[in-house]
Coordinates of C-alpha atoms in Angstrom, one line a residue:
X1 CA 24.5 16.9 -12.1
X2 CA 23.5 15.7 -8.7
X3 CA 22.6 12.1 -8.0
X4 CA 19.1 11.4 -9.4
X5 CA 16.7 9.1 -7.8
X6 CA 14.4 7.9 -10.5
X7 CA 11.4 6.0 -9.1
X8 CA 8.5 4.2 -10.8
X9 CA 10.1 4.9 -14.3
X10 CA 9.7 2.3 -17.0
X11 CA 12.7 0.0 -16.9
X12 CA 14.5 -1.4 -20.0
X13 CA 13.2 -4.9 -19.2
X14 CA 11.3 -6.5 -16.4
X15 CA 13.1 -8.7 -14.0
X16 CA 12.4 -11.9 -16.0
X17 CA 12.2 -15.4 -14.8
X18 CA 11.4 -18.8 -16.3
X19 CA 7.7 -18.0 -16.5
X20 CA 8.1 -14.7 -18.2
X21 CA 5.8 -15.7 -21.2
X22 CA 2.9 -15.6 -18.7
X23 CA 3.5 -11.9 -18.2
X24 CA 2.7 -10.8 -21.7
X25 CA -0.6 -12.6 -22.4
X26 CA -2.8 -10.2 -20.4
X27 CA -0.8 -7.2 -21.8
X28 CA -2.0 -8.0 -25.3
X29 CA -5.4 -6.7 -24.2
X30 CA -3.9 -3.4 -23.1
X31 CA -4.0 -0.4 -25.4
X32 CA -1.1 0.8 -27.5
X33 CA -0.5 4.3 -26.1
X34 CA -0.1 7.2 -28.6
X35 CA 3.1 8.2 -27.0
X36 CA 4.1 10.5 -29.9
X37 CA 1.0 12.6 -29.2
X38 CA 1.1 12.7 -25.4
X39 CA 3.2 15.2 -23.6
X40 CA 6.2 13.7 -21.9
X41 CA 5.8 14.7 -18.3
X42 CA 2.4 12.9 -18.0
X43 CA 3.3 9.3 -18.6
X44 CA 7.1 9.3 -18.7
X45 CA 7.8 11.9 -16.0
X46 CA 10.7 14.3 -16.5
X47 CA 12.5 13.3 -13.3
X48 CA 15.1 16.0 -13.6
X49 CA 17.3 17.7 -11.0
X50 CA 16.3 21.2 -12.1
X51 CA 13.0 22.5 -13.2
X52 CA 11.5 26.0 -13.8
X53 CA 7.9 27.0 -14.0
X54 CA 7.0 29.9 -16.2
X55 CA 3.4 31.4 -16.0
X56 CA 2.0 33.5 -18.8
X57 CA -1.0 35.7 -19.4
X58 CA -2.3 35.8 -23.0
X59 CA -2.8 39.4 -24.0
X60 CA -3.4 38.9 -27.7
X61 CA -4.9 35.6 -28.8
X62 CA -3.9 35.8 -32.5
X63 CA -0.3 36.8 -31.8
X64 CA 0.0 34.1 -29.1
X65 CA -1.2 31.4 -31.6
X66 CA 1.5 32.5 -34.0
X67 CA 4.1 32.3 -31.2
X68 CA 2.8 28.9 -30.1
X69 CA 3.2 27.5 -33.6
X70 CA 7.0 28.1 -33.3
X71 CA 7.2 26.4 -29.9
X72 CA 5.5 23.1 -30.6
X73 CA 8.7 21.5 -31.9
X74 CA 10.2 22.1 -28.5
X75 CA 7.4 20.3 -26.6
X76 CA 8.7 16.9 -25.4
X77 CA 6.6 13.8 -26.1
X78 CA 6.0 10.8 -24.0
X79 CA 7.9 8.8 -26.6
X80 CA 11.0 10.9 -26.2
X81 CA 10.9 11.0 -22.4
X82 CA 10.2 7.3 -22.0
X83 CA 13.1 6.4 -24.3
X84 CA 15.5 8.7 -22.5
X85 CA 14.5 7.4 -19.1
X86 CA 15.1 3.9 -20.2
X87 CA 18.6 4.8 -21.6
X88 CA 19.4 6.7 -18.5
X89 CA 18.4 3.9 -16.1
X90 CA 20.1 1.2 -18.2
X91 CA 23.4 3.2 -18.4
X92 CA 23.3 3.8 -14.6
X93 CA 22.7 0.2 -13.8
X94 CA 25.4 -1.0 -16.1
X95 CA 28.0 1.5 -14.9
X96 CA 27.0 1.6 -11.3
X97 CA 27.1 5.4 -11.3
X98 CA 25.7 8.4 -13.0
X99 CA 26.4 8.7 -16.7
X100 CA 26.8 11.6 -19.0
X101 CA 23.5 11.2 -20.8
X102 CA 21.3 14.2 -20.3
X103 CA 18.3 16.0 -21.8
X104 CA 16.3 19.2 -21.4
X105 CA 12.5 19.0 -21.7
X106 CA 9.6 21.5 -22.1
X107 CA 5.9 20.9 -21.6
X108 CA 2.9 23.2 -21.7
X109 CA -0.5 23.4 -20.1
X110 CA -3.4 25.9 -20.1
X111 CA -5.9 27.1 -17.6
X112 CA -9.6 27.1 -18.5
X113 CA -9.5 30.9 -19.1
X114 CA -6.4 30.4 -21.3
X115 CA -8.2 27.8 -23.4
X116 CA -11.2 30.2 -23.8
X117 CA -8.8 32.7 -25.4
X118 CA -7.7 30.1 -28.0
X119 CA -10.7 28.0 -28.9
X120 CA -14.5 28.4 -28.9
X121 CA -15.4 25.0 -27.5
X122 CA -13.5 25.4 -24.2
X123 CA -16.9 25.4 -22.5
X124 CA -17.3 21.8 -23.5
X125 CA -14.9 20.7 -20.8
X126 CA -17.0 18.9 -18.2
X127 CA -14.8 19.1 -15.1
X128 CA -16.4 21.8 -12.9
X129 CA -13.2 22.2 -10.8
X130 CA -11.1 22.9 -13.9
X131 CA -13.6 25.5 -15.2
X132 CA -13.8 27.3 -11.8
X133 CA -10.0 27.3 -11.2
X134 CA -8.1 26.5 -8.0
X135 CA -8.4 29.9 -6.3
X136 CA -12.2 29.7 -6.6
X137 CA -12.2 26.2 -5.1
X138 CA -9.7 27.0 -2.3
X139 CA -12.3 27.3 0.4
X140 CA -13.6 23.8 -0.4
X141 CA -10.0 22.6 0.1
X142 CA -9.9 24.2 3.6
X143 CA -7.4 26.8 2.6
X144 CA -7.2 29.7 5.0
X145 CA -9.4 32.7 4.5
X146 CA -7.7 35.3 6.6
X147 CA -4.0 34.2 7.0
X148 CA -1.0 33.5 4.8
X149 CA -2.5 30.7 2.8
X150 CA -5.5 32.7 1.6
X151 CA -5.8 33.0 -2.2
X152 CA -5.6 36.8 -2.1
X153 CA -2.1 36.4 -0.6
X154 CA -0.8 33.8 -3.1
X155 CA 2.3 34.6 -5.1
X156 CA 0.9 33.0 -8.2
X157 CA -2.6 32.1 -9.4
X158 CA -4.4 34.3 -6.9
X159 CA -7.1 36.9 -7.8
X160 CA -4.7 39.8 -7.0
X161 CA -1.5 38.9 -8.8
X162 CA -2.1 38.7 -12.5
X163 CA -3.8 36.2 -14.7
X164 CA -2.4 32.8 -15.4
X165 CA -3.4 31.4 -18.7
X166 CA -0.4 29.2 -19.5
X167 CA 2.2 27.3 -17.6
X168 CA 5.5 26.1 -19.2
X169 CA 7.5 23.4 -17.4
X170 CA 11.2 23.4 -18.3
X171 CA 13.3 20.6 -16.8
X172 CA 16.9 19.6 -17.3
X173 CA 19.7 17.4 -15.9
X174 CA 22.1 20.3 -15.9
X175 CA 21.5 23.8 -14.4
X176 CA 23.3 25.6 -17.2
X177 CA 21.2 23.8 -19.8
X178 CA 18.0 24.7 -17.9
X179 CA 19.0 28.4 -17.8
X180 CA 19.8 28.3 -21.5
X181 CA 16.4 26.9 -22.4
X182 CA 14.5 29.3 -20.1
X183 CA 16.5 32.2 -21.6
X184 CA 15.5 31.0 -25.1
X185 CA 11.8 31.0 -24.1
X186 CA 11.9 34.3 -22.4
X187 CA 13.6 36.0 -25.4
X188 CA 11.0 34.5 -27.7
X189 CA 8.2 35.8 -25.6
X190 CA 9.6 39.4 -25.9
X191 CA 10.0 39.0 -29.7
X192 CA 10.1 35.9 -32.0
X193 CA 10.6 35.1 -35.6
X194 CA 7.5 33.7 -37.4
X195 CA 7.5 31.0 -40.1
X196 CA 8.1 33.7 -42.7
X197 CA 11.0 35.2 -40.9
X198 CA 9.2 38.3 -39.6
X199 CA 9.9 39.6 -36.1
X200 CA 6.7 39.6 -34.0
X201 CA 5.3 39.9 -30.5
X202 CA 4.3 36.7 -28.7
X203 CA 1.0 38.2 -27.5
X204 CA 1.9 37.0 -23.9
X205 CA 3.6 38.3 -20.8
X206 CA 5.3 36.6 -17.9
X207 CA 3.4 36.8 -14.7
X208 CA 5.6 34.6 -12.5
X209 CA 8.7 32.5 -12.7
X210 CA 10.1 30.1 -10.1
X211 CA 12.8 27.5 -10.2
X212 CA 12.7 24.1 -8.3
X213 CA 15.5 21.7 -7.8
X214 CA 16.3 18.2 -6.4
X215 CA 17.8 18.8 -3.0
X216 CA 21.6 18.2 -2.7
X217 CA 23.1 15.2 -0.9
X218 CA 22.3 13.8 1.6
X219 CA 18.8 14.9 0.9
X220 CA 18.7 14.0 -2.8
X221 CA 15.2 12.7 -3.6
X222 CA 13.8 14.0 -0.3
X223 CA 11.5 16.9 0.5
X224 CA 12.4 19.8 2.9
X225 CA 11.1 18.1 6.0
X226 CA 13.8 15.4 5.3
X227 CA 11.7 12.5 4.0
X228 CA 12.2 10.5 0.8
X229 CA 9.4 11.5 -1.6
X230 CA 7.7 10.1 -4.7
X231 CA 7.8 6.4 -3.7
X232 CA 4.2 5.3 -4.1
X233 CA 3.3 6.1 -7.7
X234 CA 0.7 4.0 -9.6
X235 CA 1.7 1.8 -12.5
X236 CA 0.0 2.3 -15.8
X237 CA -1.4 -0.3 -18.1
X238 CA -0.6 0.0 -21.8
X239 CA 2.1 -0.6 -24.4
X240 CA 4.5 1.9 -25.9
X241 CA 4.5 0.0 -29.2
X242 CA 2.8 -3.1 -30.8
X243 CA 5.4 -5.3 -29.2
X244 CA 3.6 -7.1 -26.3
X245 CA 6.8 -6.9 -24.3
X246 CA 7.1 -3.1 -24.6
X247 CA 5.1 -2.2 -21.6
X248 CA 5.0 1.3 -20.1
X249 CA 5.1 -0.2 -16.6
X250 CA 7.0 -3.5 -16.8
X251 CA 5.5 -6.3 -14.7
X252 CA 8.4 -7.5 -12.7
X253 CA 6.8 -10.7 -11.3
X254 CA 5.7 -13.1 -14.1
X255 CA 3.2 -14.5 -11.7
X256 CA 1.4 -11.2 -11.1
X257 CA 0.6 -9.2 -14.3
X258 CA -1.5 -6.8 -12.2
X259 CA 1.5 -5.1 -10.6
X260 CA 4.6 -3.4 -11.9
X261 CA 7.1 -3.3 -9.0
X262 CA 5.9 -5.2 -5.9
X263 CA 3.1 -3.3 -4.3
X264 CA 2.6 -1.1 -7.4
X265 CA -0.9 -1.8 -8.8
X266 CA -1.1 -1.0 -12.5
X267 CA -4.2 1.1 -13.5
X268 CA -5.9 1.7 -16.8
X269 CA -4.4 4.7 -18.5
X270 CA -7.7 6.6 -18.8
X271 CA -7.2 7.5 -15.1
X272 CA -4.4 9.9 -16.3
X273 CA -4.8 10.5 -20.0
X274 CA -8.1 11.0 -21.9
X275 CA -9.1 8.8 -24.7
X276 CA -8.3 5.4 -23.0
X277 CA -10.2 3.1 -20.7
X278 CA -10.0 4.0 -17.0
X279 CA -10.8 2.1 -13.8
X280 CA -14.3 0.7 -13.2
X281 CA -15.4 2.0 -9.8
X282 CA -18.3 -0.6 -9.7
X283 CA -16.0 -3.6 -10.2
X284 CA -15.9 -6.3 -7.5
X285 CA -12.1 -6.9 -7.7
X286 CA -9.2 -4.7 -8.8
X287 CA -7.9 -7.3 -11.2
X288 CA -11.2 -7.0 -13.2
X289 CA -11.7 -3.3 -13.1
X290 CA -11.4 -2.2 -16.7
X291 CA -13.8 0.7 -17.2
X292 CA -15.1 3.0 -19.9
X293 CA -13.0 5.3 -22.1
X294 CA -12.5 8.7 -20.4
X295 CA -13.5 11.9 -22.1
X296 CA -12.8 15.5 -21.1
X297 CA -15.6 16.8 -23.3
X298 CA -14.0 18.0 -26.6
X299 CA -12.8 15.1 -28.8
X300 CA -9.6 17.0 -29.4
X301 CA -8.8 16.7 -25.7
X302 CA -7.9 13.0 -26.1
X303 CA -4.3 12.2 -25.2
X304 CA -4.4 15.2 -22.9
X305 CA -4.5 15.4 -19.1
X306 CA -5.5 17.8 -16.3
X307 CA -2.5 19.2 -14.3
X308 CA -2.9 20.4 -10.8
X309 CA -0.3 22.8 -9.5
X310 CA 0.0 23.7 -5.8
X311 CA 2.8 25.9 -4.4
X312 CA 3.2 24.6 -0.9
X313 CA 5.5 26.5 1.5
X314 CA 7.0 24.3 4.2
X315 CA 7.8 25.7 7.6
X316 CA 10.6 23.3 8.5
X317 CA 11.3 24.8 11.9
X318 CA 7.7 24.5 13.1
X319 CA 7.5 20.9 11.9
X320 CA 10.8 19.9 13.5
X321 CA 9.9 21.7 16.7
X322 CA 6.6 19.9 16.9
X323 CA 8.5 16.6 16.4
X324 CA 11.0 17.5 19.1
X325 CA 8.5 18.7 21.6
X326 CA 6.2 15.7 21.1
X327 CA 9.1 13.3 21.4
X328 CA 10.1 14.8 24.7
X329 CA 6.6 14.4 26.0
X330 CA 6.4 10.8 24.9
X331 CA 9.9 9.9 25.8
X332 CA 10.5 8.9 22.2
X333 CA 12.8 9.7 19.3
X334 CA 11.7 12.6 17.1
X335 CA 12.2 10.6 14.0
X336 CA 9.9 7.9 15.3
X337 CA 7.3 10.6 15.9
X338 CA 7.8 11.7 12.3
X339 CA 7.5 8.1 11.1
X340 CA 4.2 7.8 12.9
X341 CA 2.9 11.0 11.3
X342 CA 4.1 10.1 7.8
X343 CA 3.9 6.3 7.7
X344 CA 7.5 6.1 6.5
X345 CA 10.9 6.7 8.0
X346 CA 13.2 9.4 6.4
X347 CA 14.8 6.8 4.2
X348 CA 11.3 5.9 2.8
X349 CA 11.1 2.6 4.6
X350 CA 7.5 1.9 5.5
X351 CA 6.6 1.6 9.2
X352 CA 4.4 -1.3 8.3
X353 CA 7.5 -3.3 7.6
X354 CA 9.9 -1.8 10.1
X355 CA 7.9 -0.1 12.9
X356 CA 10.7 0.4 15.5
X357 CA 13.6 1.8 13.5
X358 CA 14.6 3.2 10.1
X359 CA 16.0 0.8 7.5
X360 CA 17.8 2.7 4.7
X361 CA 18.4 -0.6 2.8
X362 CA 14.7 -1.2 2.8
X363 CA 13.9 2.4 1.9
X364 CA 16.2 2.3 -1.1
X365 CA 14.9 -1.0 -2.4
X366 CA 12.2 -0.3 -4.9
X367 CA 11.3 -4.0 -4.9
X368 CA 10.3 -3.9 -1.3
X369 CA 9.7 -0.3 0.0
X370 CA 6.2 -0.2 -1.5
X371 CA 5.3 -3.9 -1.1
X372 CA 2.7 -3.8 1.6
X373 CA -1.0 -3.5 2.4
X374 CA -2.8 -2.4 5.6
X375 CA -5.7 -4.8 5.9
X376 CA -4.2 -8.3 5.5
X377 CA -1.0 -10.2 6.0
X378 CA 1.6 -9.6 3.2
X379 CA 3.7 -12.5 1.9
X380 CA 7.4 -12.4 2.0
X381 CA 9.0 -10.9 -1.1
X382 CA 9.8 -13.7 -3.6
X383 CA 13.4 -14.7 -3.7
X384 CA 13.2 -13.9 -7.4
X385 CA 13.8 -10.3 -6.5
X386 CA 16.9 -8.5 -5.3
X387 CA 16.4 -8.8 -1.6
X388 CA 14.2 -10.9 0.7
X389 CA 12.4 -8.9 3.4
X390 CA 10.4 -9.9 6.4
X391 CA 6.7 -10.2 5.7
X392 CA 4.6 -7.8 7.8
X393 CA 1.5 -8.8 9.6
X394 CA -1.6 -6.9 8.9
X395 CA -2.0 -3.4 10.4
X396 CA -5.7 -3.2 10.6
X397 CA -5.6 -1.5 14.0
X398 CA -3.2 1.3 12.9
X399 CA -0.5 0.3 15.5
X400 CA 2.3 0.3 13.0
X401 CA 1.0 2.9 10.6
X402 CA -1.6 5.2 12.2
X403 CA -4.8 5.9 10.3
X404 CA -3.8 9.6 10.3
X405 CA -0.4 9.0 8.8
X406 CA 0.2 10.9 5.5
X407 CA 0.8 7.8 3.5
X408 CA -2.3 6.1 4.8
X409 CA -4.5 9.2 4.5
X410 CA -3.6 9.9 0.9
X411 CA -3.5 6.2 -0.2
X412 CA -5.4 3.9 2.1
X413 CA -4.6 0.9 -0.1
X414 CA -7.0 -1.9 1.0
X415 CA -8.3 -0.2 4.1
X416 CA -12.1 -0.2 4.3
X417 CA -13.5 3.0 2.9
X418 CA -16.9 4.6 2.4
X419 CA -17.0 3.3 -1.2
X420 CA -16.5 -0.3 -0.1
X421 CA -19.6 -2.6 0.0
X422 CA -20.3 -6.1 1.1
X423 CA -19.1 -8.3 4.0
X424 CA -15.7 -9.5 4.8
X425 CA -13.0 -9.9 2.1
X426 CA -15.5 -8.7 -0.5
X427 CA -15.6 -5.3 1.3
X428 CA -11.9 -5.1 1.3
X429 CA -11.8 -5.8 -2.5
X430 CA -14.5 -3.2 -3.2
X431 CA -12.7 -0.6 -1.1
X432 CA -9.5 -1.1 -2.9
X433 CA -11.3 -0.9 -6.3
X434 CA -12.7 2.5 -5.3
X435 CA -9.5 3.7 -3.8
X436 CA -7.7 3.2 -7.1
X437 CA -10.1 5.6 -8.9
X438 CA -8.6 8.4 -6.8
X439 CA -4.9 8.1 -7.7
X440 CA -2.6 10.8 -9.0
X441 CA 0.6 10.8 -11.1
X442 CA 2.8 13.1 -9.0
X443 CA 5.6 15.2 -10.6
X444 CA 6.5 17.5 -7.8
X445 CA 9.9 19.0 -7.0
X446 CA 11.2 21.1 -4.1
X447 CA 11.9 24.8 -4.3
X448 CA 14.0 27.0 -2.1
X449 CA 17.3 26.4 -0.1
X450 CA 17.8 23.5 2.3
X451 CA 17.2 24.3 6.0
X452 CA 19.8 23.7 8.7
X453 CA 17.1 22.5 11.0
X454 CA 16.8 18.8 12.0
X455 CA 14.2 17.0 14.2
X456 CA 16.9 16.7 16.9
X457 CA 17.9 20.4 16.7
X458 CA 15.1 22.5 15.3
X459 CA 16.6 25.8 14.0
X460 CA 14.7 28.9 12.8
X461 CA 16.1 30.9 10.0
X462 CA 17.3 34.4 11.2
X463 CA 15.3 35.9 8.3
X464 CA 12.3 34.6 6.4
X465 CA 13.3 31.9 3.9
X466 CA 10.7 30.7 1.4
X467 CA 11.1 27.0 0.7
X468 CA 8.6 24.2 -0.1
X469 CA 7.3 22.0 -2.8
X470 CA 6.0 22.6 -6.3
X471 CA 3.2 20.0 -6.2
X472 CA 2.4 18.9 -9.7
X473 CA 0.0 16.0 -10.5
X474 CA -1.8 14.7 -13.6
X475 CA -5.2 13.1 -13.7
X476 CA -8.4 12.9 -15.8
X477 CA -10.8 14.2 -13.0
X478 CA -9.7 17.0 -10.7
X479 CA -13.0 16.6 -8.8
X480 CA -12.6 12.8 -8.3
X481 CA -8.9 12.6 -7.9
X482 CA -7.0 15.6 -6.5
X483 CA -10.0 17.3 -4.8
X484 CA -11.4 14.0 -3.6
X485 CA -8.1 13.0 -1.9
X486 CA -7.8 16.5 -0.4
X487 CA -11.4 17.0 0.9
X488 CA -12.5 13.5 1.8
X489 CA -9.3 11.9 3.0
X490 CA -6.6 14.4 4.0
X491 CA -8.8 17.1 5.4
X492 CA -11.4 14.7 6.9
X493 CA -10.7 13.9 10.6
X494 CA -13.2 11.1 10.5
X495 CA -11.4 9.2 7.7
X496 CA -10.9 6.3 7.8
X497 CA -13.4 5.7 10.6
X498 CA -14.8 2.8 8.5
X499 CA -11.6 0.9 8.9
X500 CA -10.9 1.9 12.5
X501 CA -14.3 1.0 14.0
X502 CA -14.0 -2.6 12.9
X503 CA -11.2 -3.1 15.4
X504 CA -12.3 -1.7 18.8
X505 CA -10.3 1.4 18.4
X506 CA -10.7 2.2 22.1
X507 CA -13.9 4.0 21.3
X508 CA -12.1 6.7 19.4
X509 CA -14.1 7.6 16.3
X510 CA -12.4 10.8 15.3
X511 CA -8.9 10.0 14.0
X512 CA -7.6 13.4 12.9
X513 CA -6.4 15.3 9.9
X514 CA -3.5 14.3 7.6
X515 CA -0.7 15.8 9.8
X516 CA 1.4 16.9 6.8
X517 CA -1.0 18.4 4.2
X518 CA -4.3 18.2 6.0
X519 CA -6.0 21.5 6.8
X520 CA -8.7 22.3 9.4
X521 CA -11.0 25.2 8.7
X522 CA -12.4 25.8 12.2
X523 CA -14.5 28.7 13.6
X524 CA -12.9 32.2 13.7
X525 CA -9.9 31.1 11.7
X526 CA -8.9 28.3 14.1
X527 CA -6.4 26.1 12.3
X528 CA -5.8 23.6 15.2
X529 CA -5.5 20.0 14.1
X530 CA -5.6 16.9 16.3
X531 CA -4.0 13.5 15.5
X532 CA -4.4 10.2 17.2
X533 CA -1.5 7.9 17.0
X534 CA -0.8 4.5 18.6
X535 CA 2.2 3.4 20.6
X536 CA 2.9 0.5 23.0
X537 CA 3.1 1.0 26.7
X538 CA 5.6 -0.7 29.0
X539 CA 3.6 -3.9 28.8
X540 CA 3.5 -3.9 25.0
X541 CA -0.2 -3.0 25.1
X542 CA -1.6 -0.5 22.5
X543 CA -1.7 3.1 23.8
X544 CA -3.6 5.9 22.1
X545 CA -2.0 9.4 22.2
X546 CA -3.7 12.6 21.1
X547 CA -1.4 15.2 19.6
X548 CA -2.4 18.8 18.9
X549 CA -0.9 21.1 16.3
X550 CA -2.1 24.7 16.7
X551 CA -0.5 25.9 13.4
X552 CA -0.1 24.7 9.8
X553 CA 3.4 23.8 8.7
X554 CA 2.5 23.4 5.1
X555 CA 0.9 26.5 3.7
X556 CA -0.6 26.9 0.2
X557 CA 0.9 30.0 -1.5
X558 CA -0.2 29.6 -5.1
X559 CA -1.5 27.2 -7.7
X560 CA -3.8 26.5 -10.5
X561 CA -5.8 24.0 -12.5
X562 CA -4.5 23.4 -16.0
X563 CA -5.0 21.1 -19.1
X564 CA -2.0 19.6 -20.9
X565 CA -3.2 19.0 -24.5
X566 CA -1.9 16.6 -27.0
X567 CA 0.7 17.5 -29.7
X568 CA -2.1 17.3 -32.3
X569 CA -4.3 19.6 -30.3
X570 CA -1.5 22.1 -30.1
X571 CA -1.1 22.0 -33.9
X572 CA -4.7 21.7 -35.1
X573 CA -6.9 23.4 -32.4
X574 CA -4.9 25.9 -30.3
X575 CA -2.9 27.6 -33.1

């Protein structure tokens, strides 16, 4: 078992102080989550070192329903996963090292076409993106139409490589345990024993299988480009039981019940699971943004969630070569160029807090590495926490973290956005309110072998090697969450012009695409992207530099839109 990095996972207890009673008063108004009915990867997060995705096509609906009945007992619930994560984290903190506690989890989700084969009211789902499917929406996401990333060339989920009705997520702490559970499932798909002891066909066939894994040290917790991943996850309001202290996301500062860890805003659970109150996009302040109960359409969809899967191939050599070439032109360190493009150093340390050099201690401190905003001075971290850190000044001009940086593009925090209204501070408040309606619960994991390439010495594989990320994310609106972030933020070269034009941005109104996942769909298949970053000249004056990338280094090679139903829906509706 490699060293796990579990981030944004419910802790056994918040870091309590003398005012801890203040913490639980607001929580009494938060819902008790039906954790025995919600699948475990949604709210708890599997956070395993090894994970396999199995994609199925349903060939016989009645036979598949019989098979599904026998598998429900293996589907992990949020209750089980949250309890395990708490035990795992508690044991690790007490012993100071990895323990022997381990588990293997299974979850399941269905495409719209898959649900149509199992229930007559699938058409009552209201999310137009879910019903159309990812491949049909790929053009709107700026996916290529005539090169590697085009849907007809995908390895899974495309129009030419078999139907995908079901995805099974199998995750484990141990590779041998993962293989054992995957083998059990594969054997059952070929032939299984029903409740009466009769051998039967499952009515399904495998269309694609792929394994992902946490990268080995020293890249544990990192993605293939070499950067720590999964830091900035939203917190979730709600209790795991009727105990007011049993919070899904513990509030670690008694003075701030609106954040979990420092910098982690807690959102209403309806943003990620149906049947609960979500965020109110019309609220004036984030602290008072409780909204309406979210619904997918069918009542039985409560306690379920939409799952977006994107198979993203990463061309590590091309990315590292771009960093190296750009660094040579700017007389800079390749890792500093990377930090400008991402908004974090390889350790995860945010450039807002440490703009000139990486700080592994900061990157590894979950009580500091996400504690910042862009549009406003941040206070020093309270001495109540593990480590004091230097408070950053506001970065409203994008000097420390460029507006095009991946972390700022995909999560602009309190930057002024098109949804913000009103003058001055009110506009910042409104912008942050709308930004929080577009968040995702990310559950991705790398796939493929580690590259020998580094930003200092870019190396190309002698033969083609497929490596990248299994991007997985839960939400209650694919249109307003995943697709919104992709279309209007990452792929929009003018975002966030609203924030930039407030600060004499040297007359530059076009800022550029997200340099990591952003895609440009130019004329005649032109994929060229431009990014504008800010450095300081020899007189410490802001200097704007335009960078050009003629090729993509993150390429979509598969995916799908799915719905992860509740345990009760699996039992009472889909079987």
